[in-house]
Amino acid sequence: MEPEDRGRVCTLLHAGGTTRVPTLQSVLRSRHAPLRDTATTAPRWQSFTQPLIRQRVANRPPCRNWSSISTAFGSGLCGDWFPFAVHSFEVRQSLQEVARSHTLTTAAPNDVRRASEKALEVSSVTAAAAANTTAPAPHASAAAPESCGLVKPQNVILFGAEDPLQLESGKTFGPVHVNYETYGTLSPAKDNAIFICHALTGDAHVAGRRTAEDRKPGWWDGFVGPGKGIDTNKYFVICANVLGGCQGTTGPNSIDPQTGKQYGPHFPFITIADIVRVHKSLVEYLGITKLLAVVGGSLGGMQVLEWAARYPDSLGGAVVLASGAKLNAQGIAFNAVGRRAIYTDPAFCEGNYYDHAEKPRFGLALARMIAHITYLSEQSIELKFGRRLQDRESLAYDVKQETEFQIESYLHYQGKRFVERFDANSYIWLTRAMDYFNLDASYGSLENALGRSSARFLVVSYDTDWLFPTSQSLEIVRSLISARQHVTSAELSSPHGHDAFLIDSELPMLEGLVVPFLARVQEGMRDAAVATDGAVSQ
Amino acid sequence: MEPEDRGRVCTLLHAGGTTRVPTLQSVLRSRHAPLRDTATTAPRWQSFTQPLIRQRVANRPPCRNWSSISTAFGSGLCGDWFPFAVHSFEVRQSLQEVARSHTLTTAAPNDVRRASEKALEVSSVTAAAAANTTAPAPHASAAAPESCGLVKPQNVILFGAEDPLQLESGKTFGPVHVNYETYGTLSPAKDNAIFICHALTGDAHVAGRRTAEDRKPGWWDGFVGPGKGIDTNKYFVICANVLGGCQGTTGPNSIDPQTGKQYGPHFPFITIADIVRVHKSLVEYLGITKLLAVVGGSLGGMQVLEWAARYPDSLGGAVVLASGAKLNAQGIAFNAVGRRAIYTDPAFCEGNYYDHAEKPRFGLALARMIAHITYLSEQSIELKFGRRLQDRESLAYDVKQETEFQIESYLHYQGKRFVERFDANSYIWLTRAMDYFNLDASYGSLENALGRSSARFLVVSYDTDWLFPTSQSLEIVRSLISARQHVTSAELSSPHGHDAFLIDSELPMLEGLVVPFLARVQEGMRDAAVATDGAVSQ
């Protein structure tokens, strides 16, 4: 077994309001024999993968047998997850296998759920049973993945004068130029489309290269492509630059047709819901009624949640990575100081800088430097840079040396690179949309927001992500459970903090969850389609 | 029993290289009967108070009996502390009692330690035995504390032309004006003096008021005063503004006698060691050979560590709060972006702004806003502000509303207030001194740095402090144990993050540790003095 096949897994057992505290042995046994539920409350099982005691055990040698694991880890109740009982163990087996079984153990067939909302009765499927399913073999065992090759950016104009975009603020806006890319082939039944929502400073260019000379491929090339996590041999993948962005979709740096000049500060206030409205319109323009899934991390994850809430029957699966149903106060605080850095740059000129030679590059770079710290973990910064010096062997004892430590030089480099590709107004508009996002407030409650959707949910967090900590994912998971929705959730172990879902080395873990999840979603959608066809033909 | 008397306590047991995993019952029993160590390795016991599973259990109702605690918490090994065995339980008893017993259980008499460095043989004293000691009753049970009243700032000029300050950079510097305050009365034997080292933006004005009209007392008025944590009825307390500061001690905004103008960018590079050199010189000027203790939090804690390393026999006790033996890379990163905010403010003029009407107030305020986020915890920001709006009932949908959320308004207020009292150059110089601090590198190893001191150590961290997380305190504790030093350490539970040691509501917990610690240090010093006098008189 290869090292990357090992994972530490914690199973979260939720028994319909009754707390069950099974012994470690019983949890381990359940991996080798079908789960038998003898409780009278007909519990619904939810699974939760996570590394236990996280980094604390990172340096310990792998346990040689279950007995030693039992001694080492013991058990405990986590108040955060109360009334969940948590048991943990290190699994020396393929993470993909675990993920596949997890996805299946949480699968409550749609018809069962809908037929019997009150008396929820779900059969549990174990790893042993899962081995006999039709879930596809994970990519790890397949041939080496390829790239999407050359991809062509596409454009469409939506929300023309006769059908403007109704913004959440109450205003109307249009037209909206949308820059997007697609990968793979749309099936004749148009049932294999996956929409990817990019994060704050991403764009539509997910995978492949735009020209043969491109030095770098798209931002998620490691995860999207033939044979990859989101397999473009199977799925038709769409990604669009967000409304308010600066990579081709209409944003503050676009020309306002009414004035012939950039919108600048006159660009309307936008929200996540507005961004999703534009995406949905694009999907309709492409002739797709129901997406196989919507996938996104961070700000992209917010879009996924909004999508499921706003268009509950338009997606089969919702994959929410390193995100939350709202930004917490600390997140608002970091966004605020980032914007403040831009506002106080004299070159910002209240957003009217497009005609000027000098742009608010110092402010924008500083905003990025601040934000970048929040994307990393203490652990990853320490490992990558520590207190090592840049270009020196000893301390300079000179305050003018602004990039004496490697971490300083790295942040400066990140700031400088960011300024070359991003617009300061877009940064302000999009971070404010992020601040405003609050699914709970918008729909009365999270249960209301997410309870109407027919989608299955996959909610993934990373243990070192402190911008969107696991507690925020758990809030979503709890609401989904409370609303009796299908949810598989996982806290993955990674040193890379919030950025983990974008880091190549971390993608096999994510793949282990996403590949079987998408397969299960597709299976469910096809079953439903067959049932509908049958009903029609009768 | 009052709510504040409850604490969650975790006992850290270290058995001289051998890992011992006692049962919870045995740990609990040890609180009611003397600890008997039957191991052949003659273990030394160290104790460590901390809240277990931290916030996760914060909302759970208090456990009603030990049995339920045992069920709820179980046991586990923490890799971070390996090879320590950790056991935890919630203690429904006075925290002061616990702290007193802890201080005593870790007390290895100096003479024993010195006489037998190799075969360490330390008797353990339990809570039961501790109840019979001379440790003073904690303040909580005494009369209401008073203030220090009116205090007068004092000044002295040190390091004149004939005896300049030898800076760590290799340069010399002087003269140094030192602004300081004292509280209480120096004993005839001059053996009751405590030096307090202030944090990054603090000053010499620890307690009391400078004028009757002062709206606010000194920055640690809740902890320093008659009958308080550092009791000015017993101790003579000194605090001085640091070298490089801007509150009376020579710093970048002071007049350079050679030019008649402020030093500005020409102020020499300074380090924590240089700051401590000045403090030590002040203490000598006051005629004190050996301090009872040096106490400090954050940057102040770094000064305490440096003091113990540089002047190992000049202090009886070292109290290090929310600090570390070096700043980690994340801390350097936050300091870097703060300084960058100042550097990019056009009014900074490379530090030459003292003659200008416009000071780099936007940059300095932003630096403070960024840093302030790191002083709070996610939990405290969420509790205090959450997503609540400022002066509005509904969202404005307007990016020009820069302080729409309360957290934004709060940060702006903090930035604005800071600019009124602090100098941008001082902020740059002192944060750089903080970045440079690395006790390990300066002395070869932490054991080398701290192993020579005759001081007892109290090392305290806070569970929600992510700027100086407990792991950094544990690094110090481990080194002290390895160097066979006296150390009592505690991780206190507080929602207030790094700032907890400054927050009034959190001071009773700290008092519960510091009061008996100082009493024990004083007792040890007096015993040593009697022994010395005896030797002399023979």
PDB file of N, CA and C in Angstrom, chain B residues 177-181 183 194-207 210 218-220 224 230 237-250 270 272 275-276 278-279 282 294-305 307 319 321-323 368 375 418 421-422 426-427 430-431 433-434 468 498-499 501-502:
ATOM      1  N   HIS B 177      17.428  58.002  28.006  1.00  0.00           N
ATOM      2  CA  HIS B 177      16.479  58.474  29.028  1.00  0.00           C
ATOM      3  C   HIS B 177      15.523  57.325  29.300  1.00  0.00           C
ATOM      4  N   VAL B 178      15.316  57.018  30.565  1.00  0.00           N
ATOM      5  CA  VAL B 178      14.376  55.933  30.899  1.00  0.00           C
ATOM      6  C   VAL B 178      13.212  56.497  31.708  1.00  0.00           C
ATOM      7  N   ASN B 179      12.006  56.256  31.196  1.00  0.00           N
ATOM      8  CA  ASN B 179      10.799  56.665  31.903  1.00  0.00           C
ATOM      9  C   ASN B 179      10.267  55.457  32.653  1.00  0.00           C
ATOM     10  N   TYR B 180      10.071  55.609  33.968  1.00  0.00           N
ATOM     11  CA  TYR B 180       9.599  54.457  34.731  1.00  0.00           C
ATOM     12  C   TYR B 180       8.665  54.881  35.849  1.00  0.00           C
ATOM     13  N   GLU B 181       7.975  53.907  36.401  1.00  0.00           N
ATOM     14  CA  GLU B 181       7.119  54.140  37.561  1.00  0.00           C
ATOM     15  C   GLU B 181       7.404  53.057  38.587  1.00  0.00           C
ATOM     16  N   TYR B 183       5.753  51.289  42.385  1.00  0.00           N
ATOM     17  CA  TYR B 183       4.581  51.149  43.256  1.00  0.00           C
ATOM     18  C   TYR B 183       5.013  50.338  44.464  1.00  0.00           C
ATOM     19  N   ILE B 194       9.787  43.633  42.149  1.00  0.00           N
ATOM     20  CA  ILE B 194       9.314  42.913  40.963  1.00  0.00           C
ATOM     21  C   ILE B 194       9.361  43.855  39.771  1.00  0.00           C
ATOM     22  N   PHE B 195       9.983  43.413  38.706  1.00  0.00           N
ATOM     23  CA  PHE B 195      10.039  44.233  37.492  1.00  0.00           C
ATOM     24  C   PHE B 195       8.996  43.724  36.501  1.00  0.00           C
ATOM     25  N   ILE B 196       8.165  44.633  36.035  1.00  0.00           N
ATOM     26  CA  ILE B 196       7.157  44.256  35.036  1.00  0.00           C
ATOM     27  C   ILE B 196       7.600  44.745  33.662  1.00  0.00           C
ATOM     28  N   CYS B 197       7.639  43.835  32.707  1.00  0.00           N
ATOM     29  CA  CYS B 197       8.013  44.181  31.330  1.00  0.00           C
ATOM     30  C   CYS B 197       6.726  44.341  30.523  1.00  0.00           C
ATOM     31  N   HIS B 198       6.534  45.515  29.925  1.00  0.00           N
ATOM     32  CA  HIS B 198       5.284  45.725  29.197  1.00  0.00           C
ATOM     33  C   HIS B 198       5.355  45.137  27.788  1.00  0.00           C
ATOM     34  N   ALA B 199       4.189  44.993  27.182  1.00  0.00           N
ATOM     35  CA  ALA B 199       4.093  44.392  25.847  1.00  0.00           C
ATOM     36  C   ALA B 199       4.360  45.437  24.757  1.00  0.00           C
ATOM     37  N   LEU B 200       4.177  45.064  23.520  1.00  0.00           N
ATOM     38  CA  LEU B 200       4.570  45.882  22.365  1.00  0.00           C
ATOM     39  C   LEU B 200       4.214  47.360  22.471  1.00  0.00           C
ATOM     40  N   THR B 201       2.959  47.658  22.766  1.00  0.00           N
ATOM     41  CA  THR B 201       2.545  49.067  22.727  1.00  0.00           C
ATOM     42  C   THR B 201       2.184  49.592  24.115  1.00  0.00           C
ATOM     43  N   GLY B 202       2.643  48.892  25.145  1.00  0.00           N
ATOM     44  CA  GLY B 202       2.391  49.346  26.513  1.00  0.00           C
ATOM     45  C   GLY B 202       3.340  50.468  26.908  1.00  0.00           C
ATOM     46  N   ASP B 203       3.357  50.779  28.192  1.00  0.00           N
ATOM     47  CA  ASP B 203       4.265  51.805  28.694  1.00  0.00           C
ATOM     48  C   ASP B 203       4.519  51.561  30.175  1.00  0.00           C
ATOM     49  N   ALA B 204       5.210  52.502  30.801  1.00  0.00           N
ATOM     50  CA  ALA B 204       5.588  52.333  32.209  1.00  0.00           C
ATOM     51  C   ALA B 204       4.405  52.489  33.160  1.00  0.00           C
ATOM     52  N   HIS B 205       3.312  53.029  32.659  1.00  0.00           N
ATOM     53  CA  HIS B 205       2.184  53.359  33.535  1.00  0.00           C
ATOM     54  C   HIS B 205       1.290  52.136  33.742  1.00  0.00           C
ATOM     55  N   VAL B 206       1.714  51.289  34.676  1.00  0.00           N
ATOM     56  CA  VAL B 206       1.056  50.004  34.909  1.00  0.00           C
ATOM     57  C   VAL B 206      -0.254  50.173  35.669  1.00  0.00           C
ATOM     58  N   ALA B 207      -0.223  50.971  36.739  1.00  0.00           N
ATOM     59  CA  ALA B 207      -1.381  51.013  37.640  1.00  0.00           C
ATOM     60  C   ALA B 207      -1.578  52.426  38.200  1.00  0.00           C
ATOM     61  N   ARG B 210      -2.160  59.028  36.904  1.00  0.00           N
ATOM     62  CA  ARG B 210      -1.094  60.034  36.972  1.00  0.00           C
ATOM     63  C   ARG B 210      -1.637  61.357  37.494  1.00  0.00           C
ATOM     64  N   GLY B 218      -3.706  52.845  34.864  1.00  0.00           N
ATOM     65  CA  GLY B 218      -2.660  52.160  34.095  1.00  0.00           C
ATOM     66  C   GLY B 218      -3.164  50.868  33.472  1.00  0.00           C
ATOM     67  N   TRP B 219      -2.360  50.331  32.563  1.00  0.00           N
ATOM     68  CA  TRP B 219      -2.825  49.223  31.712  1.00  0.00           C
ATOM     69  C   TRP B 219      -3.020  47.898  32.447  1.00  0.00           C
ATOM     70  N   TRP B 220      -2.434  47.741  33.655  1.00  0.00           N
ATOM     71  CA  TRP B 220      -2.616  46.479  34.397  1.00  0.00           C
ATOM     72  C   TRP B 220      -3.105  46.783  35.802  1.00  0.00           C
ATOM     73  N   VAL B 224      -2.197  44.829  39.398  1.00  0.00           N
ATOM     74  CA  VAL B 224      -1.112  45.373  40.218  1.00  0.00           C
ATOM     75  C   VAL B 224      -1.680  46.430  41.154  1.00  0.00           C
ATOM     76  N   ILE B 230      -0.362  41.144  41.847  1.00  0.00           N
ATOM     77  CA  ILE B 230       0.975  41.565  42.278  1.00  0.00           C
ATOM     78  C   ILE B 230       0.720  42.641  43.328  1.00  0.00           C
ATOM     79  N   VAL B 237       7.126  47.372  43.048  1.00  0.00           N
ATOM     80  CA  VAL B 237       6.949  47.071  41.627  1.00  0.00           C
ATOM     81  C   VAL B 237       7.554  48.179  40.762  1.00  0.00           C
ATOM     82  N   ILE B 238       8.279  47.763  39.748  1.00  0.00           N
ATOM     83  CA  ILE B 238       8.917  48.721  38.827  1.00  0.00           C
ATOM     84  C   ILE B 238       8.467  48.381  37.406  1.00  0.00           C
ATOM     85  N   CYS B 239       8.181  49.389  36.622  1.00  0.00           N
ATOM     86  CA  CYS B 239       7.968  49.173  35.195  1.00  0.00           C
ATOM     87  C   CYS B 239       8.554  50.345  34.433  1.00  0.00           C
ATOM     88  N   ALA B 240       9.241  50.068  33.352  1.00  0.00           N
ATOM     89  CA  ALA B 240       9.851  51.130  32.545  1.00  0.00           C
ATOM     90  C   ALA B 240       9.397  51.011  31.104  1.00  0.00           C
ATOM     91  N   ASN B 241       9.202  52.136  30.478  1.00  0.00           N
ATOM     92  CA  ASN B 241       8.953  52.132  29.033  1.00  0.00           C
ATOM     93  C   ASN B 241      10.206  51.582  28.346  1.00  0.00           C
ATOM     94  N   VAL B 242       9.971  50.778  27.295  1.00  0.00           N
ATOM     95  CA  VAL B 242      11.114  50.108  26.654  1.00  0.00           C
ATOM     96  C   VAL B 242      11.947  51.054  25.791  1.00  0.00           C
ATOM     97  N   LEU B 243      13.205  50.712  25.664  1.00  0.00           N
ATOM     98  CA  LEU B 243      14.085  51.361  24.685  1.00  0.00           C
ATOM     99  C   LEU B 243      13.437  51.221  23.302  1.00  0.00           C
ATOM    100  N   GLY B 244      13.396  52.308  22.562  1.00  0.00           N
ATOM    101  CA  GLY B 244      12.756  52.260  21.243  1.00  0.00           C
ATOM    102  C   GLY B 244      11.280  52.610  21.296  1.00  0.00           C
ATOM    103  N   GLY B 245      10.749  52.739  22.510  1.00  0.00           N
ATOM    104  CA  GLY B 245       9.337  53.090  22.657  1.00  0.00           C
ATOM    105  C   GLY B 245       9.101  54.576  22.422  1.00  0.00           C
ATOM    106  N   CYS B 246       7.932  55.031  22.764  1.00  0.00           N
ATOM    107  CA  CYS B 246       7.591  56.441  22.498  1.00  0.00           C
ATOM    108  C   CYS B 246       6.844  57.048  23.678  1.00  0.00           C
ATOM    109  N   GLN B 247       7.068  56.493  24.850  1.00  0.00           N
ATOM    110  CA  GLN B 247       6.362  56.988  26.031  1.00  0.00           C
ATOM    111  C   GLN B 247       7.353  57.468  27.094  1.00  0.00           C
ATOM    112  N   GLY B 248       8.413  58.104  26.658  1.00  0.00           N
ATOM    113  CA  GLY B 248       9.330  58.716  27.618  1.00  0.00           C
ATOM    114  C   GLY B 248      10.728  58.135  27.611  1.00  0.00           C
ATOM    115  N   THR B 249      10.854  56.853  27.282  1.00  0.00           N
ATOM    116  CA  THR B 249      12.187  56.262  27.151  1.00  0.00           C
ATOM    117  C   THR B 249      12.696  56.541  25.734  1.00  0.00           C
ATOM    118  N   THR B 250      13.996  56.679  25.601  1.00  0.00           N
ATOM    119  CA  THR B 250      14.563  57.069  24.304  1.00  0.00           C
ATOM    120  C   THR B 250      14.141  56.112  23.182  1.00  0.00           C
ATOM    121  N   ILE B 270      17.465  47.921  17.375  1.00  0.00           N
ATOM    122  CA  ILE B 270      17.518  47.386  18.744  1.00  0.00           C
ATOM    123  C   ILE B 270      16.886  45.994  18.808  1.00  0.00           C
ATOM    124  N   ILE B 272      15.528  42.675  21.711  1.00  0.00           N
ATOM    125  CA  ILE B 272      14.988  42.435  23.057  1.00  0.00           C
ATOM    126  C   ILE B 272      16.128  42.467  24.085  1.00  0.00           C
ATOM    127  N   ILE B 275      16.833  45.985  25.020  1.00  0.00           N
ATOM    128  CA  ILE B 275      15.779  46.496  25.909  1.00  0.00           C
ATOM    129  C   ILE B 275      16.038  46.020  27.346  1.00  0.00           C
ATOM    130  N   VAL B 276      16.391  44.744  27.473  1.00  0.00           N
ATOM    131  CA  VAL B 276      16.608  44.173  28.807  1.00  0.00           C
ATOM    132  C   VAL B 276      17.872  44.763  29.448  1.00  0.00           C
ATOM    133  N   VAL B 278      18.871  47.750  29.206  1.00  0.00           N
ATOM    134  CA  VAL B 278      18.484  49.045  29.771  1.00  0.00           C
ATOM    135  C   VAL B 278      17.714  48.828  31.076  1.00  0.00           C
ATOM    136  N   HIS B 279      16.771  47.872  31.073  1.00  0.00           N
ATOM    137  CA  HIS B 279      15.993  47.593  32.284  1.00  0.00           C
ATOM    138  C   HIS B 279      16.909  47.175  33.440  1.00  0.00           C
ATOM    139  N   LEU B 282      18.612  50.043  34.928  1.00  0.00           N
ATOM    140  CA  LEU B 282      17.694  50.824  35.778  1.00  0.00           C
ATOM    141  C   LEU B 282      17.571  50.176  37.161  1.00  0.00           C
ATOM    142  N   VAL B 294      10.707  38.825  37.664  1.00  0.00           N
ATOM    143  CA  VAL B 294      10.449  39.620  36.464  1.00  0.00           C
ATOM    144  C   VAL B 294       9.205  39.015  35.817  1.00  0.00           C
ATOM    145  N   VAL B 295       8.262  39.879  35.456  1.00  0.00           N
ATOM    146  CA  VAL B 295       6.953  39.428  34.983  1.00  0.00           C
ATOM    147  C   VAL B 295       6.628  40.125  33.667  1.00  0.00           C
ATOM    148  N   GLY B 296       6.119  39.385  32.692  1.00  0.00           N
ATOM    149  CA  GLY B 296       5.719  40.050  31.452  1.00  0.00           C
ATOM    150  C   GLY B 296       4.924  39.154  30.525  1.00  0.00           C
ATOM    151  N   GLY B 297       4.080  39.785  29.717  1.00  0.00           N
ATOM    152  CA  GLY B 297       3.283  39.048  28.745  1.00  0.00           C
ATOM    153  C   GLY B 297       3.649  39.446  27.328  1.00  0.00           C
ATOM    154  N   SER B 298       3.532  38.514  26.386  1.00  0.00           N
ATOM    155  CA  SER B 298       3.774  38.769  24.973  1.00  0.00           C
ATOM    156  C   SER B 298       5.223  39.253  24.764  1.00  0.00           C
ATOM    157  N   LEU B 299       5.419  40.443  24.182  1.00  0.00           N
ATOM    158  CA  LEU B 299       6.784  40.967  24.041  1.00  0.00           C
ATOM    159  C   LEU B 299       7.437  41.100  25.423  1.00  0.00           C
ATOM    160  N   GLY B 300       6.607  41.351  26.448  1.00  0.00           N
ATOM    161  CA  GLY B 300       7.105  41.409  27.823  1.00  0.00           C
ATOM    162  C   GLY B 300       7.617  40.053  28.286  1.00  0.00           C
ATOM    163  N   GLY B 301       6.966  39.000  27.864  1.00  0.00           N
ATOM    164  CA  GLY B 301       7.397  37.649  28.214  1.00  0.00           C
ATOM    165  C   GLY B 301       8.735  37.306  27.575  1.00  0.00           C
ATOM    166  N   MET B 302       8.934  37.809  26.351  1.00  0.00           N
ATOM    167  CA  MET B 302      10.229  37.613  25.691  1.00  0.00           C
ATOM    168  C   MET B 302      11.342  38.279  26.512  1.00  0.00           C
ATOM    169  N   GLN B 303      11.030  39.491  27.029  1.00  0.00           N
ATOM    170  CA  GLN B 303      12.014  40.196  27.864  1.00  0.00           C
ATOM    171  C   GLN B 303      12.339  39.388  29.131  1.00  0.00           C
ATOM    172  N   VAL B 304      11.301  38.759  29.717  1.00  0.00           N
ATOM    173  CA  VAL B 304      11.518  37.951  30.922  1.00  0.00           C
ATOM    174  C   VAL B 304      12.479  36.808  30.618  1.00  0.00           C
ATOM    175  N   LEU B 305      12.244  36.130  29.491  1.00  0.00           N
ATOM    176  CA  LEU B 305      13.101  35.004  29.112  1.00  0.00           C
ATOM    177  C   LEU B 305      14.539  35.475  28.866  1.00  0.00           C
ATOM    178  N   TRP B 307      15.929  38.061  30.105  1.00  0.00           N
ATOM    179  CA  TRP B 307      16.481  38.464  31.405  1.00  0.00           C
ATOM    180  C   TRP B 307      17.042  37.252  32.134  1.00  0.00           C
ATOM    181  N   VAL B 319       8.106  35.123  35.371  1.00  0.00           N
ATOM    182  CA  VAL B 319       6.709  34.846  35.006  1.00  0.00           C
ATOM    183  C   VAL B 319       6.511  35.224  33.539  1.00  0.00           C
ATOM    184  N   LEU B 321       4.076  35.159  30.339  1.00  0.00           N
ATOM    185  CA  LEU B 321       2.659  35.042  30.005  1.00  0.00           C
ATOM    186  C   LEU B 321       2.445  35.175  28.496  1.00  0.00           C
ATOM    187  N   ALA B 322       1.697  34.261  27.917  1.00  0.00           N
ATOM    188  CA  ALA B 322       1.285  34.366  26.511  1.00  0.00           C
ATOM    189  C   ALA B 322       2.451  34.769  25.613  1.00  0.00           C
ATOM    190  N   SER B 323       3.525  34.032  25.707  1.00  0.00           N
ATOM    191  CA  SER B 323       4.733  34.427  24.973  1.00  0.00           C
ATOM    192  C   SER B 323       5.435  33.207  24.388  1.00  0.00           C
ATOM    193  N   ARG B 368      -2.277  48.658  13.220  1.00  0.00           N
ATOM    194  CA  ARG B 368      -2.910  48.310  14.486  1.00  0.00           C
ATOM    195  C   ARG B 368      -4.160  47.459  14.275  1.00  0.00           C
ATOM    196  N   TYR B 375      -4.824  39.687  18.235  1.00  0.00           N
ATOM    197  CA  TYR B 375      -4.861  39.699  19.706  1.00  0.00           C
ATOM    198  C   TYR B 375      -6.157  39.095  20.237  1.00  0.00           C
ATOM    199  N   PHE B 418      -5.191  54.319  18.559  1.00  0.00           N
ATOM    200  CA  PHE B 418      -3.776  53.955  18.628  1.00  0.00           C
ATOM    201  C   PHE B 418      -2.888  55.064  18.074  1.00  0.00           C
ATOM    202  N   ARG B 421      -1.704  57.826  20.309  1.00  0.00           N
ATOM    203  CA  ARG B 421      -0.752  57.600  21.395  1.00  0.00           C
ATOM    204  C   ARG B 421       0.548  56.927  20.970  1.00  0.00           C
ATOM    205  N   PHE B 422       0.647  56.524  19.721  1.00  0.00           N
ATOM    206  CA  PHE B 422       1.843  55.758  19.356  1.00  0.00           C
ATOM    207  C   PHE B 422       2.540  56.336  18.140  1.00  0.00           C
ATOM    208  N   SER B 426       8.414  53.853  16.158  1.00  0.00           N
ATOM    209  CA  SER B 426       8.517  52.933  17.295  1.00  0.00           C
ATOM    210  C   SER B 426       7.881  51.598  16.954  1.00  0.00           C
ATOM    211  N   TYR B 427       6.732  51.660  16.260  1.00  0.00           N
ATOM    212  CA  TYR B 427       6.037  50.420  15.906  1.00  0.00           C
ATOM    213  C   TYR B 427       6.918  49.553  15.010  1.00  0.00           C
ATOM    214  N   LEU B 430      10.063  48.252  17.174  1.00  0.00           N
ATOM    215  CA  LEU B 430       9.750  47.247  18.201  1.00  0.00           C
ATOM    216  C   LEU B 430       9.227  45.939  17.600  1.00  0.00           C
ATOM    217  N   THR B 431       8.453  46.026  16.504  1.00  0.00           N
ATOM    218  CA  THR B 431       7.997  44.769  15.898  1.00  0.00           C
ATOM    219  C   THR B 431       9.195  44.033  15.296  1.00  0.00           C
ATOM    220  N   ALA B 433      12.228  44.117  16.513  1.00  0.00           N
ATOM    221  CA  ALA B 433      12.927  43.507  17.659  1.00  0.00           C
ATOM    222  C   ALA B 433      12.234  42.193  18.025  1.00  0.00           C
ATOM    223  N   MET B 434      10.906  42.204  17.939  1.00  0.00           N
ATOM    224  CA  MET B 434      10.109  41.006  18.234  1.00  0.00           C
ATOM    225  C   MET B 434      10.427  39.894  17.218  1.00  0.00           C
ATOM    226  N   PHE B 468       0.452  33.461  20.107  1.00  0.00           N
ATOM    227  CA  PHE B 468       1.447  32.695  20.865  1.00  0.00           C
ATOM    228  C   PHE B 468       0.744  31.459  21.421  1.00  0.00           C
ATOM    229  N   HIS B 498      -5.055  36.156  22.722  1.00  0.00           N
ATOM    230  CA  HIS B 498      -3.753  36.643  23.190  1.00  0.00           C
ATOM    231  C   HIS B 498      -3.881  37.719  24.259  1.00  0.00           C
ATOM    232  N   ASP B 499      -4.906  38.543  24.143  1.00  0.00           N
ATOM    233  CA  ASP B 499      -5.092  39.659  25.078  1.00  0.00           C
ATOM    234  C   ASP B 499      -5.561  39.224  26.466  1.00  0.00           C
ATOM    235  N   PHE B 501      -4.415  38.051  29.124  1.00  0.00           N
ATOM    236  CA  PHE B 501      -3.693  38.430  30.354  1.00  0.00           C
ATOM    237  C   PHE B 501      -3.908  39.901  30.726  1.00  0.00           C
ATOM    238  N   LEU B 502      -4.518  40.643  29.821  1.00  0.00           N
ATOM    239  CA  LEU B 502      -4.792  42.070  30.078  1.00  0.00           C
ATOM    240  C   LEU B 502      -6.258  42.332  30.419  1.00  0.00           C
TER     241      LEU B 502
END
